[in-house]
Rosetta silent file (secondary structure, phi, psi, omega in degrees, C-alpha in Angstrom):
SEQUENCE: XXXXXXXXXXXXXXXXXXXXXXXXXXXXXXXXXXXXXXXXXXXXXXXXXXXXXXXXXXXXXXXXXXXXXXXXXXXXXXXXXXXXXXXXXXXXXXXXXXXXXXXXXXXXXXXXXXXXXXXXXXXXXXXXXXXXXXXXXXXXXXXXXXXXXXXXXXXXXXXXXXXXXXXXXXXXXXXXXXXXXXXXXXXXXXXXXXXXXXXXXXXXXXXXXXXXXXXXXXXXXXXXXXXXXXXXXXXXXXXXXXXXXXXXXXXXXXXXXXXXXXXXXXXXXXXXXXXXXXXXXXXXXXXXXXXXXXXXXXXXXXXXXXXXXXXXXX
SCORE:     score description
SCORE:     0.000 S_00000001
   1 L     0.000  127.099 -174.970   -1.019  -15.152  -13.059 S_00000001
   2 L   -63.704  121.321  166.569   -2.815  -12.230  -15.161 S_00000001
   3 L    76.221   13.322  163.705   -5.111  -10.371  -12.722 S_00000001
   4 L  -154.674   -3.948 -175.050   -4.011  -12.209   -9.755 S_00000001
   5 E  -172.367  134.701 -179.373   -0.487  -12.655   -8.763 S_00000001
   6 E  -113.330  140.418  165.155    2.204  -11.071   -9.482 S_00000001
   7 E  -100.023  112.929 -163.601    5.610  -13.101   -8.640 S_00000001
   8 E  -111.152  151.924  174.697    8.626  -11.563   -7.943 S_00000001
   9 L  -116.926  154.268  149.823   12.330  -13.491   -7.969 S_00000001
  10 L   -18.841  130.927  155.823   15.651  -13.261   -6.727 S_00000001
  11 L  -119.314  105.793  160.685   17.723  -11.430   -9.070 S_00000001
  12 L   -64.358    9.571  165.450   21.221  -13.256   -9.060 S_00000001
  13 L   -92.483  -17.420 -171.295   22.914  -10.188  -10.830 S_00000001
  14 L   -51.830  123.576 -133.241   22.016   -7.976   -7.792 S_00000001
  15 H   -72.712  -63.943 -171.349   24.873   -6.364   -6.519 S_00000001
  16 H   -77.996   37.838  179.796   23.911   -7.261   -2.712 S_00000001
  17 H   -39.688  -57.671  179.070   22.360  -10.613   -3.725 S_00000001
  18 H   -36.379  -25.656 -155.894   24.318  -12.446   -0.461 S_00000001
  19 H  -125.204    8.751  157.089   22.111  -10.713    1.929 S_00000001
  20 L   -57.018  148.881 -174.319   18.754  -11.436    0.254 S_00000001
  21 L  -150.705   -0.694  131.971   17.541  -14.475    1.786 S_00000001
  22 L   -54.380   79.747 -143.981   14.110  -14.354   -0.465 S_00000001
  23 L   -82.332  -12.299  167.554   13.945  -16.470   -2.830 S_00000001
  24 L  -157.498  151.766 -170.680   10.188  -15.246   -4.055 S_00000001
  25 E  -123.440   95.101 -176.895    7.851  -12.732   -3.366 S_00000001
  26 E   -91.785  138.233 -130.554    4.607  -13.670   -4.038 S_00000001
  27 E  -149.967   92.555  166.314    1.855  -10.307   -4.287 S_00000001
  28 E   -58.451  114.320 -176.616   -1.766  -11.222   -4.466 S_00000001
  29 L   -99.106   97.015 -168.581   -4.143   -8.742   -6.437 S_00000001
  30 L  -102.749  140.739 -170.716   -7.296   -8.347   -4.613 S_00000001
  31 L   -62.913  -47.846  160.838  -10.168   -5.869   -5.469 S_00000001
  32 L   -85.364  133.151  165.851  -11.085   -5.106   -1.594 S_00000001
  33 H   -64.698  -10.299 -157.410   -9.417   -4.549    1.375 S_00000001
  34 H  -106.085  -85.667  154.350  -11.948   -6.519    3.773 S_00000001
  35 H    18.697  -70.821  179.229  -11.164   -9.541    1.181 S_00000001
  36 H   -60.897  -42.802 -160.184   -7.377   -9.119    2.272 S_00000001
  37 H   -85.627    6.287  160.495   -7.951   -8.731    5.678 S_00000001
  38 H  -103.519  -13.861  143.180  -10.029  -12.093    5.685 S_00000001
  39 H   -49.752  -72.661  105.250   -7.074  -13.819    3.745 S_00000001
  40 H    49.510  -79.290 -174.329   -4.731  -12.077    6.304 S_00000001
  41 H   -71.143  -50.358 -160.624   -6.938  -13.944    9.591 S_00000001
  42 H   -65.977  -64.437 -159.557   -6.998  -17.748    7.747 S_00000001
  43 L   127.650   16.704  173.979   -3.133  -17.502    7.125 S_00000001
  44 L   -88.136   -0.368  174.901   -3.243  -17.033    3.434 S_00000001
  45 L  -148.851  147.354 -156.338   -1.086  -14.070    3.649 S_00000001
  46 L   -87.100  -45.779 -164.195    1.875  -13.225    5.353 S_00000001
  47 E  -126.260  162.695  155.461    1.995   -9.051    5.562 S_00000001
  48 L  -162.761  116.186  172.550   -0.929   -6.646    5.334 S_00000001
  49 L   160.942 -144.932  165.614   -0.922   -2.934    5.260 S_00000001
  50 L    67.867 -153.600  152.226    1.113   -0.280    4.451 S_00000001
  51 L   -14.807  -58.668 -147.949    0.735    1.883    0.959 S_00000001
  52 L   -93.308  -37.209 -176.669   -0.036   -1.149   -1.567 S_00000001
  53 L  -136.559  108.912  155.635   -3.016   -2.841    0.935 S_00000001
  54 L   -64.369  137.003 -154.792   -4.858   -0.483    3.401 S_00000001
  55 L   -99.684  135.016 -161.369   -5.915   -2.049    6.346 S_00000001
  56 L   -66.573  157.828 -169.223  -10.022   -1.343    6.397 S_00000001
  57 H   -56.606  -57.065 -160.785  -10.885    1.256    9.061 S_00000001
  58 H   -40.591  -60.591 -155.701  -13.633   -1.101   10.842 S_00000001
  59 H   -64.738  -27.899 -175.152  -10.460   -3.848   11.449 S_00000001
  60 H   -71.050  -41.450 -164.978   -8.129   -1.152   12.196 S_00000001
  61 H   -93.932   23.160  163.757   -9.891    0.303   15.020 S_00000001
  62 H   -97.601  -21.977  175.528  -10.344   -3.306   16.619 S_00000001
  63 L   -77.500  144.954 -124.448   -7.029   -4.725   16.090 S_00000001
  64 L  -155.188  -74.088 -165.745   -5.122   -4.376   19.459 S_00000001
  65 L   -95.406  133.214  158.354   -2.039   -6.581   19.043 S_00000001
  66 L    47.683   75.009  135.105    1.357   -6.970   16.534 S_00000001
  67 L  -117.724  125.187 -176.035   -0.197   -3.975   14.720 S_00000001
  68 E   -98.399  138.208  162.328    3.068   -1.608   13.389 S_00000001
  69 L  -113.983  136.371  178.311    2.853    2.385   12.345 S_00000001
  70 L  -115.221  101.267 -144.975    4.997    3.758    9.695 S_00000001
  71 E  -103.374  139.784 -176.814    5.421    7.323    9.588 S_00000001
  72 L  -174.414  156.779 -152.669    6.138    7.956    6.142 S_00000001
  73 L   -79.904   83.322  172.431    6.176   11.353    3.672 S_00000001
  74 E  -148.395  155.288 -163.565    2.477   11.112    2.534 S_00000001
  75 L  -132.480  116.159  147.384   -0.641   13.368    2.551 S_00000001
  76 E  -110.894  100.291  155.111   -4.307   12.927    1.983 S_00000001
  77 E  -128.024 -159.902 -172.906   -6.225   15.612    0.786 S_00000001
  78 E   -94.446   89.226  158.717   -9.060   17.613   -0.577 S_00000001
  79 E   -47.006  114.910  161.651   -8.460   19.308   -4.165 S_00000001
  80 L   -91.483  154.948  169.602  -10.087   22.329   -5.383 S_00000001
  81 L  -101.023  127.848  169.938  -10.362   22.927   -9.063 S_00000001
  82 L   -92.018   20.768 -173.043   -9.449   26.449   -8.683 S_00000001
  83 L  -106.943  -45.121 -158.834   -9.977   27.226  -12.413 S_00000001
  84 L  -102.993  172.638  160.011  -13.816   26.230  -12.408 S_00000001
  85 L   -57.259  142.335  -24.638  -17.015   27.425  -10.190 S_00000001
  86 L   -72.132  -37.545 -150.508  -17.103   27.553   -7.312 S_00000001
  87 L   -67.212   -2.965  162.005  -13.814   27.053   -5.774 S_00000001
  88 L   -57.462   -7.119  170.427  -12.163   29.484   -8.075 S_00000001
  89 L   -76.903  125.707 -155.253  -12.906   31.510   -5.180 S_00000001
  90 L   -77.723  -90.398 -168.844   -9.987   31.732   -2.242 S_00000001
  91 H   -49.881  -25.757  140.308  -12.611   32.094    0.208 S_00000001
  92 H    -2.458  -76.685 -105.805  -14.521   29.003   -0.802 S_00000001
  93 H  -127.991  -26.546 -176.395  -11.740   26.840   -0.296 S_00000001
  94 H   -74.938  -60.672 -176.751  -10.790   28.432    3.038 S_00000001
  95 H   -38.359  -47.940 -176.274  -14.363   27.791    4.215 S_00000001
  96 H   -72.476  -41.235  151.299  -14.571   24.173    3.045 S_00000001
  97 H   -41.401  -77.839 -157.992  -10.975   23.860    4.755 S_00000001
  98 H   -75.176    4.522  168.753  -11.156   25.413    8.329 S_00000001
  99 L   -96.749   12.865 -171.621  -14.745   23.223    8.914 S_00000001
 100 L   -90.171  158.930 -167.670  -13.066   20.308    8.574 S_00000001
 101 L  -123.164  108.729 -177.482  -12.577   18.683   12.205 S_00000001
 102 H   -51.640  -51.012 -162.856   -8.964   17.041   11.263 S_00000001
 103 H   -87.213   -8.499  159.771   -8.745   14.676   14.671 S_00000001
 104 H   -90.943  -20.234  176.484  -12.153   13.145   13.774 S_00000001
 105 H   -61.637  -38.616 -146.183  -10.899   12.288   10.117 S_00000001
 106 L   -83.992  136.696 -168.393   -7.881   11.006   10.897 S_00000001
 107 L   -79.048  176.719  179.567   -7.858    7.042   11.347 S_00000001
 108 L   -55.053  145.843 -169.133   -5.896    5.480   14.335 S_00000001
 109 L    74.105   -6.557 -165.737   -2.233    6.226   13.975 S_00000001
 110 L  -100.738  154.536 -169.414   -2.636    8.931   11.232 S_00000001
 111 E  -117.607  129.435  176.826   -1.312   12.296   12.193 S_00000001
 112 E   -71.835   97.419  177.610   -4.388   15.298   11.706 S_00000001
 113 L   -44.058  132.960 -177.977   -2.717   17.710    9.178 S_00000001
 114 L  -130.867   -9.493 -161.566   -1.367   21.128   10.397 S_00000001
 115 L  -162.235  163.221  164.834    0.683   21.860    7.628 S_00000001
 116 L   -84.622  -66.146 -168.642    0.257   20.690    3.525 S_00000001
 117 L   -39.187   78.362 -168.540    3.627   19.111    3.956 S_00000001
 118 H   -17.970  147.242  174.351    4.446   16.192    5.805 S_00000001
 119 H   -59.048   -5.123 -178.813    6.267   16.398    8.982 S_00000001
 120 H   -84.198  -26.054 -150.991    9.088   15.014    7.884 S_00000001
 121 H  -116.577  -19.649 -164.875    9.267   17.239    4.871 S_00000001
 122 L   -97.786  136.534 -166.690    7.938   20.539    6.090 S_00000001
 123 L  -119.766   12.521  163.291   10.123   23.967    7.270 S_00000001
 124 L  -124.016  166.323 -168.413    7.302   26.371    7.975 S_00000001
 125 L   -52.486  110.425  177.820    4.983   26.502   11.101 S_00000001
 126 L   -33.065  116.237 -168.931    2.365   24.402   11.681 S_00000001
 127 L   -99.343  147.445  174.083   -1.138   26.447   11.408 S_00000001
 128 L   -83.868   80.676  172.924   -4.616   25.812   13.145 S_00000001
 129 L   -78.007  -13.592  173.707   -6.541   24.570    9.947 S_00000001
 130 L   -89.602  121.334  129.688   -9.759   23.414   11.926 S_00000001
 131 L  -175.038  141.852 -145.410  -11.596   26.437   13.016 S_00000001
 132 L   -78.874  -29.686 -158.776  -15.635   26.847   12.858 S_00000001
 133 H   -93.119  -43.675  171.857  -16.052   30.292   13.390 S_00000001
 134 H   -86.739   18.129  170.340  -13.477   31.534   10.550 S_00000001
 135 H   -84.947  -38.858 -166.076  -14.919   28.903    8.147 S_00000001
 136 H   -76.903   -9.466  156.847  -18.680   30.397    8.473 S_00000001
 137 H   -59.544  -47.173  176.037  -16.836   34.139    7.921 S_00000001
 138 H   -77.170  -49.921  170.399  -15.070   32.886    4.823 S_00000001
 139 H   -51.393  -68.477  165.437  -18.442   31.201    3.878 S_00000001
 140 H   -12.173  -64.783 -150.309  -20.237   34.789    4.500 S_00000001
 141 H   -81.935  -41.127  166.562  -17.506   36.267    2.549 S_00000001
 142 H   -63.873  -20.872 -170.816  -17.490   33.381   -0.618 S_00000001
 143 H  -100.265  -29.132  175.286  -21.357   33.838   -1.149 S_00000001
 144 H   -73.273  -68.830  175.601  -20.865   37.695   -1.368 S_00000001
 145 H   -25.746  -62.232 -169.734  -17.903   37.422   -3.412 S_00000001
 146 H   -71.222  -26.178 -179.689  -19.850   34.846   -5.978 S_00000001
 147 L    80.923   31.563 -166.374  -23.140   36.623   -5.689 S_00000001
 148 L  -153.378  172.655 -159.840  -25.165   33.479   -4.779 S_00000001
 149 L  -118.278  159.031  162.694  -26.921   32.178   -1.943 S_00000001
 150 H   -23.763  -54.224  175.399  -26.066   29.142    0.213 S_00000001
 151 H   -64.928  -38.923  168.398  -28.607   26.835   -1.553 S_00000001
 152 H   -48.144  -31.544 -146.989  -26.520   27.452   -5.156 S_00000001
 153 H  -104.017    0.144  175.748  -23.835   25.582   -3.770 S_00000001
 154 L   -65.232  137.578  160.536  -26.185   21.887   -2.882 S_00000001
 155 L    94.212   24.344  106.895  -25.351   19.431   -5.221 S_00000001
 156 L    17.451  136.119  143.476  -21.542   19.976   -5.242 S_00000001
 157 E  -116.633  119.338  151.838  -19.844   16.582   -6.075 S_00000001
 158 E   -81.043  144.172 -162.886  -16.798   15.188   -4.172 S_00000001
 159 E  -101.477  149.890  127.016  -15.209   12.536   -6.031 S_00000001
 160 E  -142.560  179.084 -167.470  -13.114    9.537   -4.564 S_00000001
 161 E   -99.087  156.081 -175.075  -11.676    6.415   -5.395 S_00000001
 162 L   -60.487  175.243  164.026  -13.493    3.373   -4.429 S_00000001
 163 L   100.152  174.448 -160.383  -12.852    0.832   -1.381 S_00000001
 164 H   -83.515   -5.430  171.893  -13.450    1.707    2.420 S_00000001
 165 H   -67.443  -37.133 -172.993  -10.741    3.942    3.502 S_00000001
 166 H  -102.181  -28.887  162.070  -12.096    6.717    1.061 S_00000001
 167 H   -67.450  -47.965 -179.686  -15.544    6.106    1.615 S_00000001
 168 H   -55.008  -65.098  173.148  -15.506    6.276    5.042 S_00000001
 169 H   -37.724  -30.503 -166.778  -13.593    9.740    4.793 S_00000001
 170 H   -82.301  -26.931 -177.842  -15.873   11.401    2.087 S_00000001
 171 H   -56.037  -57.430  150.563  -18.883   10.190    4.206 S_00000001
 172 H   -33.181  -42.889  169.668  -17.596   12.194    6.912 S_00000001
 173 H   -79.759  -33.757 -178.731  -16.473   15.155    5.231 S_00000001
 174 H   -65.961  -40.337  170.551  -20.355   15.724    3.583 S_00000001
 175 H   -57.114  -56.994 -157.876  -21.339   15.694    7.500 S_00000001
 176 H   -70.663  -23.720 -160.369  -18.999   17.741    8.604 S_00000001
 177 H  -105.273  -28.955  147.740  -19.355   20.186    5.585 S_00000001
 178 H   -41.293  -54.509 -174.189  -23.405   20.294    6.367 S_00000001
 179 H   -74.119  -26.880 -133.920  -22.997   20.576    9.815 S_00000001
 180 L  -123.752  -50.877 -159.327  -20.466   23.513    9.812 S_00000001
 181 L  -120.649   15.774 -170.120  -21.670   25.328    6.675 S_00000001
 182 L    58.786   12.994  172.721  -24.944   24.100    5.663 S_00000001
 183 L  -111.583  136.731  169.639  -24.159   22.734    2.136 S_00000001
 184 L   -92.741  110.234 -161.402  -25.252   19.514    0.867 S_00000001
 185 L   -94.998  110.862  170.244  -22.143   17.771   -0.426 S_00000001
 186 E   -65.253  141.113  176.263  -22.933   14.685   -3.475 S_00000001
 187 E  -110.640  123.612  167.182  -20.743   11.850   -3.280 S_00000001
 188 E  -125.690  116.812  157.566  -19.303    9.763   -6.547 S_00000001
 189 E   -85.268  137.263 -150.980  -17.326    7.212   -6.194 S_00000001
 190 E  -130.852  142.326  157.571  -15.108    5.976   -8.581 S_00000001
 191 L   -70.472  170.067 -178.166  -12.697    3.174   -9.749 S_00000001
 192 H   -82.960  -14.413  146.551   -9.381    4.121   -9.458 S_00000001
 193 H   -42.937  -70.571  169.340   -8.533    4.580  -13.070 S_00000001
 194 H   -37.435  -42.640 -161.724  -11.842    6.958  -13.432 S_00000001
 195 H   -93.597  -20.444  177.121  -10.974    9.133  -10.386 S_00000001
 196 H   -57.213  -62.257 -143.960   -7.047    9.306  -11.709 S_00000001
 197 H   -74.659  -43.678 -171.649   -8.239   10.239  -15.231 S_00000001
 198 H   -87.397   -4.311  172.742  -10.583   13.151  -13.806 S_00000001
 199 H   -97.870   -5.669  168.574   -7.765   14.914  -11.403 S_00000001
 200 H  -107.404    6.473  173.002   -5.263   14.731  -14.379 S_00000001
 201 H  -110.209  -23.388 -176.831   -8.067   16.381  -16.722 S_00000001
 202 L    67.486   51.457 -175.377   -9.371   18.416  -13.794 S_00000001
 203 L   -92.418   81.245 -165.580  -12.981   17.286  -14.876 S_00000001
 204 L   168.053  128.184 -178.879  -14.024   17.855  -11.015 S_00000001
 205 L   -90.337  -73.689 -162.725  -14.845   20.546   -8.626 S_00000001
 206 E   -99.282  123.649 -179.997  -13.971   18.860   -5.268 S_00000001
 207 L  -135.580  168.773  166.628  -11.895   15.506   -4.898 S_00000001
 208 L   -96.808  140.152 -163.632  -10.239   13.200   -2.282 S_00000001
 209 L  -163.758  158.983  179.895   -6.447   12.977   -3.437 S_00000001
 210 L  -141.865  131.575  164.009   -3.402   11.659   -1.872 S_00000001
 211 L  -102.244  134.770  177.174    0.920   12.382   -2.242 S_00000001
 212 E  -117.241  111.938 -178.647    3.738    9.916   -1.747 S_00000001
 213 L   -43.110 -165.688 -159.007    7.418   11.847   -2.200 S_00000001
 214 L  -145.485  -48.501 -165.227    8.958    9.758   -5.001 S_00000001
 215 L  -152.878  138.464  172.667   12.637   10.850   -2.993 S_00000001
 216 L   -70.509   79.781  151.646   12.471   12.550    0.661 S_00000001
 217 L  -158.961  158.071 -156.869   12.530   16.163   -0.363 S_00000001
 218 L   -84.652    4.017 -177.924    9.703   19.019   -0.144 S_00000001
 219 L   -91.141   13.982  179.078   10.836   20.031   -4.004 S_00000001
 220 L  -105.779  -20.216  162.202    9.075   16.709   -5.158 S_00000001
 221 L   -92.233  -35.434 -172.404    5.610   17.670   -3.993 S_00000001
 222 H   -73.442    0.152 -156.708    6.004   21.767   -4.148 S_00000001
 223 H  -102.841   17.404  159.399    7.060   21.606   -7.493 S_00000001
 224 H   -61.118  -29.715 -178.459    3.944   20.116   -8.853 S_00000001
 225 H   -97.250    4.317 -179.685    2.153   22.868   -8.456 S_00000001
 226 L   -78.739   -2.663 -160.647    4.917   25.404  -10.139 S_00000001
 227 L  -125.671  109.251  164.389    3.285   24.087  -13.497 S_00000001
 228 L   -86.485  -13.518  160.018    0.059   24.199  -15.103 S_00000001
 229 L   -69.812  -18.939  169.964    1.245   21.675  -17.418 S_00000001
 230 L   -56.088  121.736  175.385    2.057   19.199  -14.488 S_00000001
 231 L   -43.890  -73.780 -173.397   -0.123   16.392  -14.402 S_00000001
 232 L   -48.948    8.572  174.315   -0.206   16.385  -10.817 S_00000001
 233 H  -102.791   87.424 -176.799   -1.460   19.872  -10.322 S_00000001
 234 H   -84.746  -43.324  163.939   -4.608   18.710   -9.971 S_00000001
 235 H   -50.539    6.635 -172.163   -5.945   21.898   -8.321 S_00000001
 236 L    26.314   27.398  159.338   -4.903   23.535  -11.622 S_00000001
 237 L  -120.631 -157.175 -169.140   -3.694   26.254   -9.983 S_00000001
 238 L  -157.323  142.445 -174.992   -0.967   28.946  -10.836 S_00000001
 239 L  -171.440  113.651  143.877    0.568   32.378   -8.833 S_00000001
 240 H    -7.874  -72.846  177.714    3.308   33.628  -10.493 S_00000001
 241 H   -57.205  -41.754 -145.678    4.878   34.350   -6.672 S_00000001
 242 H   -68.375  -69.629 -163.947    4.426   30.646   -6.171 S_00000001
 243 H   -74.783   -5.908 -178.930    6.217   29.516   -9.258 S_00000001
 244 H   -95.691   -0.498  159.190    9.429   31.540   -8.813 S_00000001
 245 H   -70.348  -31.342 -159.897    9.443   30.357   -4.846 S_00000001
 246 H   -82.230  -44.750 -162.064    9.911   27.017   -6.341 S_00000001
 247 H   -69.319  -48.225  167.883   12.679   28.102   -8.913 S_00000001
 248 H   -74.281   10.376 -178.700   14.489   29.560   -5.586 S_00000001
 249 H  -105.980  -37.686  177.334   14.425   26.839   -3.679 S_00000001
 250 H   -63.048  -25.087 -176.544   16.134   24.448   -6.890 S_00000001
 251 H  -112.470   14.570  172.086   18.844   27.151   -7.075 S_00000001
 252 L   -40.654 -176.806  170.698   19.380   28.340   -3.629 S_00000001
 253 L   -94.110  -32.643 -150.689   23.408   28.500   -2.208 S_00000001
 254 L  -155.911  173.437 -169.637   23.109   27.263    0.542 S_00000001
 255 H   -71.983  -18.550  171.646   20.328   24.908    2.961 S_00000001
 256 H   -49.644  -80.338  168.873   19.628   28.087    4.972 S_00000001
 257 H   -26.360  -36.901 -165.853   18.143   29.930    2.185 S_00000001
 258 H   -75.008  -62.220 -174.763   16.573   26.587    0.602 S_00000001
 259 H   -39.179  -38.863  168.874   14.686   26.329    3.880 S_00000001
 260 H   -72.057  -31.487 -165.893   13.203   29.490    3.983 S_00000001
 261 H   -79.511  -37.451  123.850   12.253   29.271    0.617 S_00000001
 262 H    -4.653  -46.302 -172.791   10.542   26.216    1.608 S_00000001
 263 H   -91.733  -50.950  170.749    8.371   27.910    4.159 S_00000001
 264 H   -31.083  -75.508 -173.197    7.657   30.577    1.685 S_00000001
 265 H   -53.098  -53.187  157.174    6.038   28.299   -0.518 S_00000001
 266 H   -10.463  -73.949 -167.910    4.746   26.581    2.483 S_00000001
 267 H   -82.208   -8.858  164.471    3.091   29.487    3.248 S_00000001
 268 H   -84.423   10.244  141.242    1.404   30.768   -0.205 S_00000001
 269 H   -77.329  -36.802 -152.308   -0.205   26.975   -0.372 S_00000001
 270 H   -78.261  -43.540  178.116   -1.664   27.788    3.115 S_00000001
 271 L   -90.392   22.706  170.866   -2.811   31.078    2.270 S_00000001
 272 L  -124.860  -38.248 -179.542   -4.679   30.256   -1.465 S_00000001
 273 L    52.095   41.445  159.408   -5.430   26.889   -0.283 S_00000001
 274 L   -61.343   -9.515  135.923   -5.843   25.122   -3.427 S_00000001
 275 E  -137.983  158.331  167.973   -5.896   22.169   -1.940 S_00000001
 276 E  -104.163  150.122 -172.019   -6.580   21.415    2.097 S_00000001
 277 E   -81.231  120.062  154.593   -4.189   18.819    4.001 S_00000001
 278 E   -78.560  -54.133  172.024   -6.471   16.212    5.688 S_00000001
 279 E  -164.982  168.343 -165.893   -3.671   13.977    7.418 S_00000001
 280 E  -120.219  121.497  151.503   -0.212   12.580    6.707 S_00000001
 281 L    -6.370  115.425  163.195    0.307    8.990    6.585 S_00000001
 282 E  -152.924  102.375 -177.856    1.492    6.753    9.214 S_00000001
 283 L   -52.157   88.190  176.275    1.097    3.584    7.815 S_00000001
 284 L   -90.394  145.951 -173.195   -0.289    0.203    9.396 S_00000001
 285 E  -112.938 -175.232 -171.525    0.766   -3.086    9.194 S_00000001
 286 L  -171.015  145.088 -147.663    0.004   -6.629   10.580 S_00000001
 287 E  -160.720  108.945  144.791    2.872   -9.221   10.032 S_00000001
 288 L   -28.869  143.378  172.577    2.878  -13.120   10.763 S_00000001
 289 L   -76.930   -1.110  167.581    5.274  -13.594   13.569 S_00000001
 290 L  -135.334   77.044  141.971    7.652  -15.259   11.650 S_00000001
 291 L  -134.540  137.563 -170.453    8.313  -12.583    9.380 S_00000001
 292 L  -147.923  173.013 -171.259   10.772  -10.678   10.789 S_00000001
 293 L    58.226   45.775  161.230   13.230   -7.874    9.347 S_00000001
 294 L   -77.743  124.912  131.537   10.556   -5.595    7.141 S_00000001
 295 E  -158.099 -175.810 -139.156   10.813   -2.372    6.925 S_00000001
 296 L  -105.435 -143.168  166.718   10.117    0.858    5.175 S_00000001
 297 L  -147.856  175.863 -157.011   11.901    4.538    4.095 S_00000001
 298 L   -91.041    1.163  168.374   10.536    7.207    4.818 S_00000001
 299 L  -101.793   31.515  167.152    9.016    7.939    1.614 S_00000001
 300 L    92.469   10.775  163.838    7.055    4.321    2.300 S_00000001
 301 L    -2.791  -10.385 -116.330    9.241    2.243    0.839 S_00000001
 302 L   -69.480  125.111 -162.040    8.921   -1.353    1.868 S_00000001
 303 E  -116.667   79.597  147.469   12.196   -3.081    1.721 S_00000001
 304 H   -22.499  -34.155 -163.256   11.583   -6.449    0.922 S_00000001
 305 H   -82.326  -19.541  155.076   15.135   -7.496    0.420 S_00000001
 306 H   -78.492   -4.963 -167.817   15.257   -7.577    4.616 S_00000001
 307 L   -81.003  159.357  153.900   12.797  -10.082    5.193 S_00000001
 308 L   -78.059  -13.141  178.445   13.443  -13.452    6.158 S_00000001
 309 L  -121.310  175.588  177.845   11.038  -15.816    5.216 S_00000001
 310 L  -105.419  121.994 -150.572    8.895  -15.963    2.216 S_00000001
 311 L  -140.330  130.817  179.470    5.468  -13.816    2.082 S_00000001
 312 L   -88.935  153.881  136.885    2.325  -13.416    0.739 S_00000001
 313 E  -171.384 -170.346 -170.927    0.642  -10.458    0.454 S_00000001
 314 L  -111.061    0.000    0.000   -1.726   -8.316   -1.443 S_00000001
């Protein structure tokens, strides 16, 4: 049904057809998440969570029971456009990074970013990105650099895409960015079309952004940023050193070498900080009890083709 259900079928050509035991998958399209999750409680849906339906914060930190986490190679963070005012400034970008307080961001089950890389995905050391006292030093140091006083930088807009997962977070970061550094942060919220369209034009100083590997390796997220032609380099930026870490890591010889080369890059994201890591993705779910054999990959996969019963969901 156009704009409301998508239906998926059995493919009898499938090589491993025999061990499918779905004969349809039906996939509700709902505008809200609070919507789903009140489908969800009547029994109009089978699964709810993961990637494709976020389970709203309010329910998540009330739900108790038969709730599942899925650790899985995804990031959410904070984009600078490092091309435009202010944030072409390094020290900016540090400042607006190290005030963020990570372990109040992160919803239940979400792991509080240490690294840009997921944990799954990442070969260099984990770093202390919350800390108060070298954010208001890098602020000190970005208003001298820029030549402008505190008060130029009110009226700032962070961007995100609508629904309640990203609201709650932006709401939080404009406190947190107030409280820490004294700037009054604007909020726009966006459909998700709108907020796509301005991080692949880079019409935006500050955004909420998110990565899901495509395939479990760190060359599928670092090498977005070897490009200013890459859509996905939504921080638009470019270092030279940067892009020829990436070019050694596609040809090292051997996995030692790729691994260091890995960390390298690792560590020239950490120290330009064109964008900061809020937290990495460990997905929750909420599952009728008689659905049984779901589960994911580790780049969030959900592998449908184990379940046993036939499931709604949204």
């Amino acid at each position: 049904i156009a704009g409301q259900e998508i239906v998926l079928k059995k493919n009898p050509h499938y090589w491993n057809r025999k061990a499918v035991s779905l004969e349809k998958i039906h996939i509700s399209i709902l505008p809200h998440e609070m919507t789903a999750w009140q489908l969800f409680e009547r029994g109009e849906l089978d699964w709810l969570g993961g990637s494709i339906s976020p389970i709203p914060p309010d329910v998540l930190e009330n739900v108790h029971s038969d709730l599942h986490f899925h650790p899985i190679a995804a990031t959410t963070f904070c984009t600078f456009n490092t091309q435009n005012f202010p944030f072409q400034n390094s020290s900016l970008r540090k400042a607006f990074s190290y005030a963020i307080h990570r372990e109040e961001l992160a919803q239940r089950g979400q792991i509080p970013a240490q690294q840009c890389l997921p944990p799954s995905l990442a070969k260099g050391e984990k770093q202390q990105l919350t800390d108060i006292d070298r954010a208001r030093t890098a602020f000190a140091e970005a208003l001298q650099e820029l030549g402008i006083e505190a008060e130029d930088l009110d009226g700032i807009v962070l961007y995100f895409k609508g629904g309640q997962v990203d609201k709650r977070l932006a709401q939080m970061l404009q406190k947190q960015w107030k409280e820490v550094l004294g700037v009054t942060v604007t909020l726009q919220e966006l459909d998700f079309k709108s907020h796509m369209d301005r991080l692949h034009t880079r019409s935006y100083q500050l955004s909420i952004a998110s990565w899901i590997a495509q395939f479990h390796d760190p060359i599928n997220l670092l090498e977005r940023f070897s490009s200013l032609d890459n859509r996905k380099n939504f921080p638009s930026w470019d270092c030279l050193e940067y892009q020829e870490c990436v070019e050694s890591i596609k040809n090292a010889p051997d996995e030692k070498s790729r691994d260091e080369w890995i960390a390298r890059a690792e560590q020239l994201l950490a120290e330009a900080m064109p964008i900061a890591p809020l937290y990495h993705w460990s997905n929750p779910s909420l599952s009728n009890p008689h659905l049984e054999g779901l589960i994911t990959t580790p780049c969030g996969g959900i592998l449908f083709d184990r379940c046993k019963k036939i499931i709604n969901i949204p």
